[in-house]
PDB file of C-alpha atoms in Angstrom:
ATOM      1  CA  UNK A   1     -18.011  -6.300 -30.173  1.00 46.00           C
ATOM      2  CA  UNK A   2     -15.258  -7.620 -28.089  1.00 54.00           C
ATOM      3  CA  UNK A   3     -12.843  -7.426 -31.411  1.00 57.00           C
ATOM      4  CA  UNK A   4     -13.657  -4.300 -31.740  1.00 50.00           C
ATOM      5  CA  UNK A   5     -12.514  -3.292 -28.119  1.00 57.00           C
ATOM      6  CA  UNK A   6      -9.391  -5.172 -28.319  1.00 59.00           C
ATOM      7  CA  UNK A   7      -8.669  -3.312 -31.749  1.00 56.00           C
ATOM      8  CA  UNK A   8      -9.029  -0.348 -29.711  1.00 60.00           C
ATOM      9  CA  UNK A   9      -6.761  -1.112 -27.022  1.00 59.00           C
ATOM     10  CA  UNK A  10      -4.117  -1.822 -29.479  1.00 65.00           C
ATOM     11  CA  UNK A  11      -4.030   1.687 -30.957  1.00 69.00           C
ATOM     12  CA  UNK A  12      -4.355   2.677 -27.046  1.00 77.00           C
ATOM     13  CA  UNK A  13      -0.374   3.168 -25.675  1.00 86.00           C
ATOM     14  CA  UNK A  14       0.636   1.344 -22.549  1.00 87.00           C
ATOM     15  CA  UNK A  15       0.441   4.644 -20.133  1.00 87.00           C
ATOM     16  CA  UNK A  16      -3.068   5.387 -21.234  1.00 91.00           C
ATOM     17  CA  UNK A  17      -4.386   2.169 -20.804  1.00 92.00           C
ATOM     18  CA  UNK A  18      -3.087   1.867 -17.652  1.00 92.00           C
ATOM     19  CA  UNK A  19      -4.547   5.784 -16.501  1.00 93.00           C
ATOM     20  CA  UNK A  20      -7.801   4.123 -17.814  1.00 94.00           C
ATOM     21  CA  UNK A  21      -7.909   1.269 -15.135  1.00 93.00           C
ATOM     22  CA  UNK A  22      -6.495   3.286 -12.512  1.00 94.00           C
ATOM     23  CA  UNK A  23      -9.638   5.462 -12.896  1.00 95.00           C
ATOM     24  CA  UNK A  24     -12.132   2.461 -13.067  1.00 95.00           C
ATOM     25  CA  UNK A  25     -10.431   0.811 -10.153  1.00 95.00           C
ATOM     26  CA  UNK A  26     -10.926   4.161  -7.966  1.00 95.00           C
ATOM     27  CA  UNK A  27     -14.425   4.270  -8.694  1.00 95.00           C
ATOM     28  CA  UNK A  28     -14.774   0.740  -7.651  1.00 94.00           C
ATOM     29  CA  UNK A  29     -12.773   1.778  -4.398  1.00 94.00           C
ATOM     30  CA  UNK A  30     -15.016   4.503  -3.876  1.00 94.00           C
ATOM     31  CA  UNK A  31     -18.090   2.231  -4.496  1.00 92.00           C
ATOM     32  CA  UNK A  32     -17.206  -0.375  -2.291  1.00 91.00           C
ATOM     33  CA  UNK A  33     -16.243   2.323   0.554  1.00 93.00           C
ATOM     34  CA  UNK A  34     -19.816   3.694  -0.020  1.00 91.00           C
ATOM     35  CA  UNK A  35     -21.131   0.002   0.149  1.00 89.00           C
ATOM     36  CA  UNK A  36     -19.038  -0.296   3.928  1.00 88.00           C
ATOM     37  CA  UNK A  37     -20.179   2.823   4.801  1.00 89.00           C
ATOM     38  CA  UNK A  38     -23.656   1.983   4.321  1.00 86.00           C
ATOM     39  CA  UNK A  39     -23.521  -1.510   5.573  1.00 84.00           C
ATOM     40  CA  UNK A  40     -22.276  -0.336   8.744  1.00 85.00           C
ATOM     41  CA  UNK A  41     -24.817   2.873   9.052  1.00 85.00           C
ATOM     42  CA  UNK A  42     -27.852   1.605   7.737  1.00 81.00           C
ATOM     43  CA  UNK A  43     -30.092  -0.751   9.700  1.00 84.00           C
ATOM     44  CA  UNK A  44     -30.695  -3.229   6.929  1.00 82.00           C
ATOM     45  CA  UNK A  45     -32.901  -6.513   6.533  1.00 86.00           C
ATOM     46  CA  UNK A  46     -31.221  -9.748   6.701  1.00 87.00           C
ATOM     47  CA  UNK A  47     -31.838 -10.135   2.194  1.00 89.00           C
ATOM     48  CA  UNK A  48     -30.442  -5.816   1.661  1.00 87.00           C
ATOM     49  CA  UNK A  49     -27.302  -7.092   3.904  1.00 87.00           C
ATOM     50  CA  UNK A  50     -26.834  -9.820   1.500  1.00 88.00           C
ATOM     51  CA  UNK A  51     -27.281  -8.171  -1.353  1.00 89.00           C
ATOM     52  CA  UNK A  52     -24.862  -5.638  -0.250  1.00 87.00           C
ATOM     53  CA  UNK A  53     -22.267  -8.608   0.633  1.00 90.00           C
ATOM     54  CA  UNK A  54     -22.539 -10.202  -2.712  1.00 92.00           C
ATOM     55  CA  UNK A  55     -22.193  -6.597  -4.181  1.00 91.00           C
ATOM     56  CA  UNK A  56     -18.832  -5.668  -2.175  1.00 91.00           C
ATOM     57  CA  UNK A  57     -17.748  -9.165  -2.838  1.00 93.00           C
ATOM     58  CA  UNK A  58     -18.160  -8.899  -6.459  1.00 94.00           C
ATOM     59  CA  UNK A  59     -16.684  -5.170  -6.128  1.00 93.00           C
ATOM     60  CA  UNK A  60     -13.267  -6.751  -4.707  1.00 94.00           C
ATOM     61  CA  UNK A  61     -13.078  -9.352  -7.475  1.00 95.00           C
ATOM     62  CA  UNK A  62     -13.149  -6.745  -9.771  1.00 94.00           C
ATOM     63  CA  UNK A  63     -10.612  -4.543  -8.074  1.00 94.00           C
ATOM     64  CA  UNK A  64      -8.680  -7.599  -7.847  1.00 95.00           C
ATOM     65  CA  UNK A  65      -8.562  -8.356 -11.503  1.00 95.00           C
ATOM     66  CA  UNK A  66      -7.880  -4.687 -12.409  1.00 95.00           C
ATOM     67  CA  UNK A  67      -5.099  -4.717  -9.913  1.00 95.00           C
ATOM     68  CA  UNK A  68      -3.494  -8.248 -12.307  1.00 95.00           C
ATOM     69  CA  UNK A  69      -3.677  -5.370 -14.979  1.00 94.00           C
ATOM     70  CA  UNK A  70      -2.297  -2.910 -13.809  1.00 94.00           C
ATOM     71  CA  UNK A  71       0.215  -5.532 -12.416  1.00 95.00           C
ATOM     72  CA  UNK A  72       0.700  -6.828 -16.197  1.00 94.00           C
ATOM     73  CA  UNK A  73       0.661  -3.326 -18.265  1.00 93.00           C
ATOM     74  CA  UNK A  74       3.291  -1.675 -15.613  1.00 94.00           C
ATOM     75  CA  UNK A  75       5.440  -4.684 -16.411  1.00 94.00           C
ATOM     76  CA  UNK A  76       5.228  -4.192 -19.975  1.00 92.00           C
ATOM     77  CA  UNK A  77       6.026  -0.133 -19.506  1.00 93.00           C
ATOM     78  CA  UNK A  78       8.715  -0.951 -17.812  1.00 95.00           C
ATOM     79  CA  UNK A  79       9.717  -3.237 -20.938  1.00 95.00           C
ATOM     80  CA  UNK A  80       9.331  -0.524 -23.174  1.00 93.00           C
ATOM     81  CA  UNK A  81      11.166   2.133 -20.620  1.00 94.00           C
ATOM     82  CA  UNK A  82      13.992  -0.497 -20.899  1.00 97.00           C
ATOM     83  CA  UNK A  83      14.095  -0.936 -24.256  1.00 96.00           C
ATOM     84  CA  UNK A  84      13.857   2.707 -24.804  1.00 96.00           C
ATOM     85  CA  UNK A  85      17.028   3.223 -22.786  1.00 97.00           C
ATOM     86  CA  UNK A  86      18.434   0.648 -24.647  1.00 97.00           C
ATOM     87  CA  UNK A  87      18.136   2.688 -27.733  1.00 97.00           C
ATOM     88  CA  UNK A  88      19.492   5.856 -26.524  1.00 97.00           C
ATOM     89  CA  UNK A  89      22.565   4.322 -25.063  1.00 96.00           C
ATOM     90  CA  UNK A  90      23.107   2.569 -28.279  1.00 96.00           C
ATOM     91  CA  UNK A  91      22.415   5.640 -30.176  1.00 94.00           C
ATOM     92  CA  UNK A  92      24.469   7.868 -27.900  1.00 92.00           C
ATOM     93  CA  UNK A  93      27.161   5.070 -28.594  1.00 93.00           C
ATOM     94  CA  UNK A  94      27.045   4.983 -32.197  1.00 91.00           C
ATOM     95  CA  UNK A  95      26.826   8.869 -32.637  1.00 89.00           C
ATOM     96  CA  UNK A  96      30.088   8.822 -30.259  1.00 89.00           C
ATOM     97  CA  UNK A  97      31.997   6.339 -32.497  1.00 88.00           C
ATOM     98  CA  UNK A  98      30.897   7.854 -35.801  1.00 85.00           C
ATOM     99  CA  UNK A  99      30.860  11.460 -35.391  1.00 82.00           C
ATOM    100  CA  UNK A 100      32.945  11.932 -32.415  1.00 75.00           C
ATOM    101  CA  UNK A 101      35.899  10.230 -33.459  1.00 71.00           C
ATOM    102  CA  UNK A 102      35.830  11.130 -37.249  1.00 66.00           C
ATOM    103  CA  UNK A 103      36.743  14.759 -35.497  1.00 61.00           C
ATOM    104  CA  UNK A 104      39.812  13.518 -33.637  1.00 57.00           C
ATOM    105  CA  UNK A 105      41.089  11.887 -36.873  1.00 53.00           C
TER     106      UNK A 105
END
């Protein structure tokens, strides 16, 4: 199963991986606003508070980790960005030198 994801995310470009986390880390943000709002709203017994604490705790590790991804794939697009640039410029370079100058001759 987990091979099977991973081949997936290979065939998955950097951008729309990271769109993907971005959404699953808002609706963790929105779940663990709805757990606050709750916690402070609702008169709860002392093993619902609890469970609600180890449920917004476990909510922020998650949006934690997702945040080292995003972290991690937006340094790697901005790899690619660079090395795209790269490319152009040498492109742009070689297409000057080539073409550009054969017309002066």
């Amino acid at each position: 199963m987990t091979k099977l994801k991973d081949k997936r995310r290979e065939k998955m470009s950097v951008a729309t991986e990271i769109d993907r986390l971005e959404e699953r880390r808002a609706r963790c943000q929105d779940n663990l606003e709805r757990a606050e709002f709750r916690s402070r709203r609702e008169t709860l017994s002392d093993t619902q508070r609890q469970e609600l604490d180890d449920e917004m705790t476990i909510m922020n590790e998650r949006m934690q980790k997702l945040d080292k991804e995003l972290e991690t794939l937006r340094g790697e697009n901005r790899k690619n960005m660079m090395l795209s640039v790269a490319l152009l410029v040498i492109s742009a370079l070689f297409y000057y030198v080539f073409f550009y100058n054969e017309e002066d001759s």
